[in-house]
Short mmCIF file of C-alpha atoms in Angstrom, two decimals:
data_model
loop_
_atom_site.label_atom_id
_atom_site.label_comp_id
_atom_site.label_asym_id
_atom_site.label_seq_id
_atom_site.Cartn_x
_atom_site.Cartn_y
_atom_site.Cartn_z
CA MET A 1 -47.26 2.13 -20.26
CA HIS A 2 -47.82 2.69 -23.98
CA ALA A 3 -45.17 1.92 -26.56
CA GLY A 4 -45.60 3.77 -29.85
CA ALA A 5 -43.62 4.83 -32.88
CA GLN A 6 -42.40 7.99 -31.15
CA GLY A 7 -41.30 6.30 -27.95
CA VAL A 8 -42.81 5.07 -24.71
CA ARG A 9 -45.26 6.91 -22.45
CA ILE A 10 -44.87 5.88 -18.84
CA GLY A 11 -47.64 6.72 -16.40
CA SER A 12 -46.66 8.22 -13.07
CA LEU A 13 -48.18 5.31 -11.13
CA THR A 14 -46.16 2.63 -12.91
CA PRO A 15 -44.38 0.47 -10.30
CA LEU A 16 -40.61 0.27 -10.70
CA ALA A 17 -40.84 -3.52 -10.94
CA ASP A 18 -43.07 -3.24 -14.03
CA LEU A 19 -40.63 -0.85 -15.60
CA ALA A 20 -37.72 -3.19 -14.90
CA ARG A 21 -39.37 -6.24 -16.51
CA HIS A 22 -41.29 -4.63 -19.39
CA PRO A 23 -40.06 -6.30 -22.62
CA VAL A 24 -39.97 -3.10 -24.71
CA ILE A 25 -38.09 -1.17 -22.03
CA ARG A 26 -35.67 -4.06 -21.55
CA GLN A 27 -35.01 -4.27 -25.24
CA THR A 28 -34.98 -0.63 -26.35
CA TYR A 29 -34.22 1.31 -23.16
CA LYS A 30 -31.98 -1.14 -21.37
CA LEU A 31 -30.36 1.51 -19.17
CA LEU A 32 -33.75 2.61 -17.84
CA ALA A 33 -34.69 -0.99 -17.04
CA GLU A 34 -31.41 -1.50 -15.21
CA ALA A 35 -31.80 1.77 -13.32
CA ALA A 36 -35.29 0.79 -12.19
CA ARG A 37 -33.99 -2.60 -11.12
CA SER A 38 -31.16 -1.06 -9.07
CA VAL A 39 -33.53 0.77 -6.72
CA ALA A 40 -34.02 -0.64 -3.20
CA SER A 41 -35.33 -4.21 -2.83
CA PRO A 42 -37.93 -6.32 -4.77
CA GLN A 43 -40.64 -5.70 -2.15
CA ILE A 44 -40.19 -1.94 -2.47
CA ARG A 45 -39.98 -2.04 -6.28
CA ASN A 46 -43.29 -3.93 -6.45
CA VAL A 47 -45.05 -1.07 -4.67
CA ALA A 48 -42.94 1.99 -5.44
CA THR A 49 -43.95 4.08 -8.44
CA ILE A 50 -42.09 6.38 -10.80
CA ALA A 51 -43.74 9.49 -9.36
CA GLY A 52 -43.03 8.30 -5.85
CA ASN A 53 -39.42 7.74 -6.74
CA LEU A 54 -39.09 11.29 -8.08
CA CYS A 55 -40.63 12.64 -4.87
CA GLN A 56 -38.48 10.36 -2.75
CA GLU A 57 -35.23 12.10 -3.51
CA PRO A 58 -35.80 15.25 -1.42
CA ARG A 59 -37.35 13.25 1.39
CA CYS A 60 -34.14 13.12 3.40
CA TRP A 61 -33.90 16.40 5.27
CA TYR A 62 -30.13 16.24 5.44
CA TYR A 63 -29.98 15.80 1.68
CA ARG A 64 -32.56 18.40 0.77
CA ASN A 65 -31.24 21.14 3.06
CA PRO A 66 -29.99 24.06 0.94
CA ASP A 67 -26.31 25.00 0.71
CA ASN A 68 -25.34 21.49 1.80
CA THR A 69 -25.42 22.53 5.47
CA PHE A 70 -24.94 18.95 6.60
CA ASP A 71 -21.97 18.06 4.44
CA CYS A 72 -24.18 15.34 2.93
CA LEU A 73 -22.42 12.27 1.55
CA ARG A 74 -24.72 12.07 -1.48
CA LYS A 75 -23.96 15.68 -2.36
CA GLY A 76 -20.24 15.08 -2.35
CA GLY A 77 -19.76 15.70 1.38
CA LYS A 78 -18.33 13.49 4.09
CA THR A 79 -21.09 12.51 6.49
CA CYS A 80 -24.37 10.68 6.23
CA ASP A 81 -26.49 11.88 9.11
CA ALA A 82 -29.38 9.82 7.79
CA LEU A 83 -27.46 6.88 9.25
CA PHE A 84 -26.51 8.17 12.68
CA ALA A 85 -28.41 11.35 13.53
CA GLU A 86 -32.14 12.10 13.75
CA ASN A 87 -33.40 9.88 10.93
CA ARG A 88 -37.17 9.80 10.83
CA PHE A 89 -37.15 11.10 7.25
CA HIS A 90 -33.95 9.58 6.06
CA SER A 91 -32.86 8.47 2.65
CA VAL A 92 -30.62 5.54 3.35
CA PHE A 93 -32.13 3.29 0.69
CA GLY A 94 -32.02 4.01 -3.00
CA GLY A 95 -29.71 5.90 -5.26
CA MET A 96 -26.03 5.46 -5.08
CA CYS A 97 -23.22 7.26 -3.36
CA VAL A 98 -21.92 9.87 -5.76
CA SER A 99 -18.72 10.78 -3.93
CA ALA A 100 -15.73 9.02 -2.45
CA ALA A 101 -16.12 7.48 1.00
CA PRO A 102 -15.24 9.82 3.92
CA CYS A 103 -12.11 7.83 4.75
CA VAL A 104 -10.86 8.27 1.16
CA ASN A 105 -11.64 11.99 1.31
CA GLY A 106 -9.85 12.23 4.64
CA CYS A 107 -6.72 10.53 3.34
CA PRO A 108 -4.31 13.11 1.88
CA ILE A 109 -3.25 10.69 -0.88
CA HIS A 110 -6.76 9.23 -1.33
CA ASN A 111 -5.96 5.57 -0.79
CA ASP A 112 -8.87 3.54 -2.20
CA ILE A 113 -9.77 2.13 1.21
CA PRO A 114 -13.21 0.63 0.33
CA ALA A 115 -11.70 -1.12 -2.71
CA TYR A 116 -8.92 -2.87 -0.81
CA MET A 117 -11.25 -3.64 2.11
CA ALA A 118 -13.55 -5.41 -0.38
CA ARG A 119 -10.65 -7.53 -1.67
CA LEU A 120 -9.64 -8.28 1.93
CA ARG A 121 -13.16 -9.46 2.75
CA ALA A 122 -12.94 -11.75 -0.30
CA GLY A 123 -9.70 -13.13 1.16
CA GLU A 124 -7.61 -11.79 -1.72
CA LEU A 125 -4.70 -10.26 0.20
CA PRO A 126 -2.38 -9.77 -2.82
CA ASP A 127 -5.13 -7.89 -4.72
CA ALA A 128 -5.67 -5.64 -1.71
CA VAL A 129 -1.92 -4.93 -1.50
CA ALA A 130 -1.82 -4.07 -5.21
CA ILE A 131 -4.66 -1.57 -4.79
CA LEU A 132 -2.94 0.10 -1.83
CA LEU A 133 0.40 0.31 -3.65
CA ARG A 134 -1.25 2.26 -6.47
CA THR A 135 -1.30 5.34 -4.26
CA ASN A 136 0.94 4.47 -1.30
CA PRO A 137 4.28 2.79 -1.97
CA LEU A 138 5.36 2.84 1.70
CA PRO A 139 2.47 1.23 3.58
CA ARG A 140 4.32 -0.89 6.11
CA MET B 1 5.53 3.73 7.06
CA THR B 2 1.96 4.95 7.02
CA GLY B 3 0.86 1.71 8.69
CA ARG B 4 2.83 2.80 11.76
CA VAL B 5 3.11 6.56 12.00
CA CYS B 6 0.32 8.03 9.88
CA PRO B 7 -2.02 10.31 11.92
CA HIS B 8 -4.87 8.47 10.10
CA PRO B 9 -7.34 11.25 9.22
CA CYS B 10 -9.29 8.48 7.44
CA GLU B 11 -10.20 7.01 10.84
CA SER B 12 -11.29 10.36 12.29
CA ASP B 13 -13.66 10.80 9.33
CA CYS B 14 -15.00 7.23 9.43
CA ASN B 15 -18.81 7.15 9.50
CA ARG B 16 -18.59 4.21 11.88
CA PHE B 17 -17.33 6.75 14.45
CA GLY B 18 -20.92 7.83 15.01
CA TYR B 19 -21.91 4.27 15.87
CA ASP B 20 -19.11 2.79 17.99
CA GLU B 21 -15.54 3.33 16.83
CA PRO B 22 -13.79 3.90 13.51
CA VAL B 23 -12.45 1.01 11.43
CA SER B 24 -8.74 0.53 12.22
CA ILE B 25 -7.62 1.47 8.73
CA ARG B 26 -4.04 2.15 9.76
CA GLU B 27 -3.63 -1.32 11.26
CA VAL B 28 -5.07 -2.87 8.10
CA GLU B 29 -2.59 -0.93 5.96
CA ARG B 30 0.20 -2.14 8.21
CA VAL B 31 -0.81 -5.75 7.60
CA LEU B 32 -0.97 -5.10 3.84
CA GLY B 33 2.44 -3.39 4.03
CA ASP B 34 3.95 -6.32 5.91
CA TYR B 35 2.65 -8.61 3.16
CA ALA B 36 4.00 -6.31 0.44
CA LEU B 37 7.51 -6.32 1.90
CA ALA B 38 7.44 -10.05 2.67
CA HIS B 39 6.66 -10.58 -1.03
CA ALA B 40 8.75 -7.65 -2.28
CA ASP B 41 9.72 -9.47 -5.49
CA ASP B 42 6.07 -9.57 -6.56
CA PHE B 43 5.09 -6.04 -5.62
CA TYR B 44 8.28 -4.01 -6.14
CA ARG B 45 9.15 -5.06 -9.66
CA PRO B 46 11.38 -3.31 -12.18
CA PRO B 47 9.34 -1.66 -14.97
CA ALA B 48 8.54 -3.65 -18.11
CA ALA B 49 10.21 -1.09 -20.38
CA GLU B 50 12.96 1.47 -19.73
CA SER B 51 12.37 5.06 -20.82
CA GLY B 52 16.09 5.79 -21.07
CA LYS B 53 15.68 8.97 -19.00
CA ARG B 54 17.69 9.61 -15.85
CA VAL B 55 16.17 11.28 -12.81
CA ALA B 56 17.83 12.35 -9.56
CA VAL B 57 15.74 12.49 -6.40
CA VAL B 58 17.37 14.68 -3.75
CA GLY B 59 16.31 13.47 -0.30
CA ALA B 60 15.54 9.89 0.77
CA GLY B 61 12.67 10.78 3.09
CA PRO B 62 9.04 9.71 2.55
CA ALA B 63 8.50 12.21 -0.29
CA GLY B 64 11.72 11.28 -2.07
CA LEU B 65 11.15 7.52 -1.75
CA THR B 66 7.57 7.86 -3.01
CA ALA B 67 8.67 9.95 -5.99
CA ALA B 68 11.43 7.43 -6.72
CA TYR B 69 8.92 4.57 -6.67
CA PHE B 70 6.50 6.18 -9.12
CA LEU B 71 9.27 7.47 -11.41
CA ARG B 72 10.84 4.01 -11.52
CA ARG B 73 7.46 2.43 -12.28
CA ALA B 74 7.21 4.83 -15.22
CA GLY B 75 10.45 3.30 -16.51
CA HIS B 76 12.97 6.00 -15.61
CA ASP B 77 16.48 5.40 -14.30
CA VAL B 78 16.21 6.79 -10.75
CA THR B 79 19.00 7.72 -8.33
CA VAL B 80 18.14 8.84 -4.80
CA LEU B 81 20.70 11.11 -3.11
CA ASP B 82 20.78 11.90 0.60
CA GLN B 83 23.22 13.66 2.89
CA MET B 84 22.69 11.14 5.71
CA PRO B 85 24.32 7.69 5.75
CA GLU B 86 20.92 5.95 5.87
CA ALA B 87 17.76 6.40 3.82
CA GLY B 88 14.42 7.34 5.35
CA GLY B 89 14.87 10.98 6.33
CA MET B 90 12.75 11.89 9.33
CA LEU B 91 11.36 8.34 9.44
CA THR B 92 14.85 7.10 10.26
CA TYR B 93 16.35 10.06 12.10
CA SER B 94 13.53 11.72 14.00
CA ILE B 95 10.85 9.17 14.85
CA PRO B 96 12.10 6.99 17.75
CA ALA B 97 12.85 3.36 16.94
CA TYR B 98 10.14 2.07 19.27
CA ARG B 99 7.55 3.64 16.95
CA MET B 100 9.37 3.15 13.65
CA PRO B 101 11.68 0.12 13.86
CA LYS B 102 14.90 0.33 11.86
CA ASP B 103 14.48 -3.04 10.14
CA VAL B 104 11.27 -1.82 8.49
CA MET B 105 13.14 0.95 6.71
CA THR B 106 15.97 -1.42 5.79
CA ALA B 107 13.49 -3.84 4.20
CA GLN B 108 11.71 -0.99 2.40
CA VAL B 109 14.95 0.33 0.91
CA ARG B 110 15.92 -3.17 -0.18
CA ALA B 111 12.55 -3.54 -1.92
CA LEU B 112 13.04 -0.24 -3.74
CA GLU B 113 16.56 -1.30 -4.75
CA GLY B 114 14.97 -4.46 -6.15
CA MET B 115 13.06 -2.23 -8.58
CA GLY B 116 16.36 -0.88 -9.84
CA ILE B 117 16.40 2.37 -7.86
CA ARG B 118 19.94 3.41 -6.93
CA PHE B 119 20.83 5.04 -3.63
CA GLU B 120 23.76 7.42 -3.14
CA LEU B 121 23.84 8.02 0.59
CA GLY B 122 26.14 10.29 2.58
CA ALA B 123 26.18 12.53 -0.50
CA ALA B 124 25.63 16.10 0.65
CA LEU B 125 24.92 18.74 -1.97
CA GLY B 126 26.09 22.32 -1.92
CA ALA B 127 29.36 23.53 -0.44
CA GLU B 128 30.76 20.03 0.21
CA GLY B 129 29.30 18.11 -2.72
CA ALA B 130 27.78 18.41 -6.14
CA SER B 131 25.93 21.59 -7.08
CA LEU B 132 22.50 21.66 -8.69
CA ASP B 133 24.19 22.52 -11.99
CA ASP B 134 26.33 19.39 -11.71
CA LEU B 135 23.18 17.33 -11.19
CA ARG B 136 21.43 19.01 -14.12
CA LYS B 137 24.30 17.92 -16.35
CA ARG B 138 24.16 14.31 -15.14
CA TYR B 139 20.37 13.88 -15.05
CA GLU B 140 17.46 14.81 -17.30
CA ALA B 141 15.23 15.74 -14.36
CA LEU B 142 15.58 16.56 -10.67
CA PHE B 143 13.13 16.05 -7.82
CA LEU B 144 14.00 18.06 -4.71
CA ALA B 145 12.56 16.55 -1.52
CA THR B 146 14.91 17.99 1.06
CA GLY B 147 12.40 18.12 3.90
CA LEU B 148 12.10 20.32 6.98
CA TRP B 149 15.21 19.80 9.07
CA GLN B 150 15.02 23.22 10.70
CA GLY B 151 13.32 22.72 14.06
CA LYS B 152 10.65 25.13 15.27
CA SER B 153 11.74 27.69 17.84
CA LEU B 154 9.61 29.66 20.27
CA ARG B 155 9.39 33.41 20.01
CA LEU B 156 10.47 33.79 23.57
CA GLU B 157 12.86 36.02 25.48
CA LYS B 158 16.19 34.15 25.25
CA GLY B 159 14.32 31.42 23.34
CA GLU B 160 17.55 30.52 21.55
CA LEU B 161 18.79 28.95 24.80
CA LEU B 162 16.18 26.21 24.55
CA ASP B 163 17.14 22.91 22.98
CA SER B 164 15.37 21.91 19.79
CA GLY B 165 13.27 18.76 20.15
CA LEU B 166 14.04 17.76 16.57
CA LYS B 167 17.80 18.11 17.12
CA PHE B 168 17.50 16.02 20.29
CA LEU B 169 15.66 13.19 18.50
CA ILE B 170 18.12 13.23 15.59
CA GLY B 171 20.97 13.18 18.12
CA VAL B 172 19.52 10.03 19.70
CA GLN B 173 19.33 8.24 16.33
CA VAL B 174 22.78 9.37 15.18
CA GLY B 175 24.42 8.88 18.59
CA GLY B 176 23.64 5.15 18.75
CA SER B 177 25.32 3.82 21.88
CA THR B 178 26.27 7.33 23.03
CA PRO B 179 23.00 9.25 23.02
CA PRO B 180 22.84 12.92 24.05
CA ARG B 181 23.09 13.60 27.77
CA VAL B 182 19.76 14.23 29.46
CA GLY B 183 19.29 16.18 32.68
CA ARG B 184 17.46 14.87 35.74
CA ARG B 185 14.42 17.06 35.22
CA VAL B 186 13.27 17.80 31.68
CA LEU B 187 10.65 20.28 30.51
CA VAL B 188 9.09 19.69 27.11
CA ILE B 189 7.16 22.59 25.61
CA GLY B 190 4.33 21.54 23.32
CA GLY B 191 1.82 18.73 23.08
CA GLY B 192 2.20 17.44 19.54
CA SER B 193 3.62 14.13 18.37
CA VAL B 194 7.21 15.37 18.35
CA ALA B 195 6.82 16.70 21.91
CA VAL B 196 5.55 13.31 23.09
CA ASP B 197 8.42 11.57 21.28
CA VAL B 198 10.88 13.90 23.02
CA ALA B 199 9.27 13.43 26.45
CA LEU B 200 9.21 9.63 26.27
CA THR B 201 12.71 9.42 24.80
CA ALA B 202 14.09 11.70 27.55
CA ARG B 203 12.52 9.41 30.14
CA ARG B 204 14.08 6.37 28.47
CA LEU B 205 17.47 8.11 28.56
CA GLY B 206 17.35 8.52 32.30
CA ALA B 207 15.43 11.69 33.14
CA THR B 208 13.67 11.06 36.46
CA GLU B 209 10.99 13.67 35.90
CA VAL B 210 9.52 14.92 32.65
CA LEU B 211 7.16 17.88 32.56
CA MET B 212 5.14 18.60 29.46
CA ALA B 213 3.89 22.16 29.12
CA CYS B 214 1.05 22.62 26.70
CA LEU B 215 -2.21 24.52 26.51
CA GLU B 216 -4.22 21.35 26.16
CA SER B 217 -5.08 18.83 28.83
CA GLN B 218 -3.82 15.29 28.46
CA GLU B 219 -7.02 14.24 26.67
CA THR B 220 -6.99 17.05 24.13
CA MET B 221 -3.31 17.17 23.24
CA PRO B 222 -2.85 17.26 19.47
CA ALA B 223 -0.43 14.29 19.50
CA ILE B 224 -1.69 11.19 17.70
CA PRO B 225 -4.00 9.82 20.41
CA ARG B 226 -3.02 6.21 20.34
CA MET B 227 0.63 7.12 20.51
CA SER B 228 0.20 9.20 23.62
CA SER B 229 -1.64 6.41 25.41
CA ARG B 230 0.49 3.45 24.35
CA HIS B 231 3.80 4.44 25.80
CA TRP B 232 2.39 7.03 28.15
CA ARG B 233 2.14 5.02 31.32
CA LYS B 234 5.76 3.87 31.16
CA ALA B 235 7.02 7.44 31.08
CA SER B 236 4.29 9.04 33.19
CA PRO B 237 5.14 12.66 32.38
CA SER B 238 3.16 15.27 34.23
CA CYS B 239 1.44 18.03 32.34
CA PRO B 240 1.24 21.35 34.14
CA LEU B 241 -0.99 23.76 32.27
CA GLY B 242 0.59 26.84 30.82
CA GLY B 243 3.98 27.58 29.40
CA PRO B 244 7.20 29.51 29.84
CA THR B 245 7.46 33.19 29.00
CA ALA B 246 11.25 33.45 29.16
CA SER B 247 14.22 31.22 29.80
CA TRP B 248 17.79 31.80 30.93
CA ASN B 249 20.87 29.78 31.79
CA ARG B 250 21.69 29.37 35.47
CA ARG B 251 25.24 29.25 36.67
CA GLY B 252 26.32 25.62 36.33
CA GLY B 253 24.56 25.06 33.00
CA SER B 254 21.01 24.21 34.03
CA GLN B 255 18.16 26.33 32.72
CA ALA B 256 15.49 28.34 34.45
CA TRP B 257 12.17 29.64 33.21
CA ASN B 258 9.66 32.31 33.98
CA TRP B 259 6.40 30.45 34.18
CA CYS B 260 2.98 31.58 33.13
CA ALA B 261 0.11 29.35 34.21
CA ALA B 262 -2.80 29.03 31.81
CA PRO B 263 -6.13 30.10 33.37
CA ARG B 264 -7.70 26.86 32.14
CA SER B 265 -6.83 24.09 29.75
CA LEU B 266 -8.31 23.97 26.29
CA THR B 267 -11.46 21.91 26.49
CA LYS B 268 -12.48 19.28 23.97
CA ALA B 269 -14.87 21.83 22.47
CA ASP B 270 -12.03 24.35 22.01
CA VAL B 271 -9.92 21.76 20.34
CA SER B 272 -12.65 20.56 18.01
CA ARG B 273 -13.44 24.17 17.16
CA ARG B 274 -9.80 24.75 16.35
CA ARG B 275 -9.76 21.66 14.20
CA LEU B 276 -12.92 22.84 12.49
CA THR B 277 -11.49 26.17 11.52
CA ARG B 278 -8.37 24.47 10.34
CA ARG B 279 -10.31 22.14 8.09
CA SER B 280 -13.12 24.63 7.43
CA ARG B 281 -15.98 22.30 8.18
CA PRO B 282 -19.13 24.26 8.82
CA TRP B 283 -20.54 22.18 11.66
CA SER B 284 -19.40 19.58 14.10
CA ARG B 285 -21.65 16.75 15.12
CA ARG B 286 -22.14 18.23 18.57
CA THR B 287 -22.95 21.82 17.65
CA ARG B 288 -25.44 20.82 15.00
CA SER B 289 -29.00 21.47 16.08
CA TRP B 290 -32.39 22.51 14.87
#
């Protein structure tokens, strides 16, 4: 990694962990540092490189299949076959879900089910009720 | 309401389905709903500021009540009108009380009244009551949620002689202690949720034998699955495959049918295919292959 007046040059074999803790990146390109830090787990970040990360994305065959044949969750679909179907080349780790959860998509009024479930798990029943009432005033 | 009678498409789409069984989202929402109504003063509050605008909602069914709730939250002065003496629409008058208890609706209406929503019940519009023009003069905006009170009928020779399942269920709710008379043997045509409601209610009202005629087998009937299993054993209706092609009245008032047996019942694959086309999903889990 070379920091100069025109910016930073990052070699393709730079581990994500280095990127996440590099002082210049953390100061000047904070978003990039945070993005690198959000990938997978520390063990993986210590080994995984930038180039590898770029190649990793199409590794999941459900994700990379053209025309979204598999209704892939990360492409805005409803199912993640990387979790339950043939998953030798899956892409469960890394990245983030870019669409609503399947239950929310299935619900005609799109109740924010994961959000109120999270509050329930935290034991905050009134918060969960408030989230549900945002979209569904007749839940009982 | 959704915590009890929603067909929960969220659960059918749950990813957990591929592992063991879906998360019971409907039951969770029921618990949350119970909490909301038990603490109605906290959750169904009048708006902080009034907009000064008056809105009439015609129809106190689920759509009307929902519209009333959101309009009231936006600060409007909301009046809900309904032709029936009680609010709830189909929730009150069509879904049997063993699935949708009356006190739930009473508590819900009380909560909505606590927000400042007014109810004018037993107020039919049209020939006997106010016209739309009258309402337009009294209110700044109207929301029409009159619902689907016309039952489905079969395109069948003499099909008009058949009783409507919807009318029967409404008759049970309105009749109270004098429910509609039910014959000894009852044939229910169809396998959806309303058909199951009709079959089980007829059994409760004294029918000794209930036949359900639908193209699906008991496992693939389109009725909400849990509903068909929960009260099913009590009523034990039998499900001959096939359906009537014509009906006529016998002397003495009972009805007779020409019967057409189906060559086979719809299999699970047929049903899932039908569901697929309905929801235009390209593949099902089972048909997917390399």
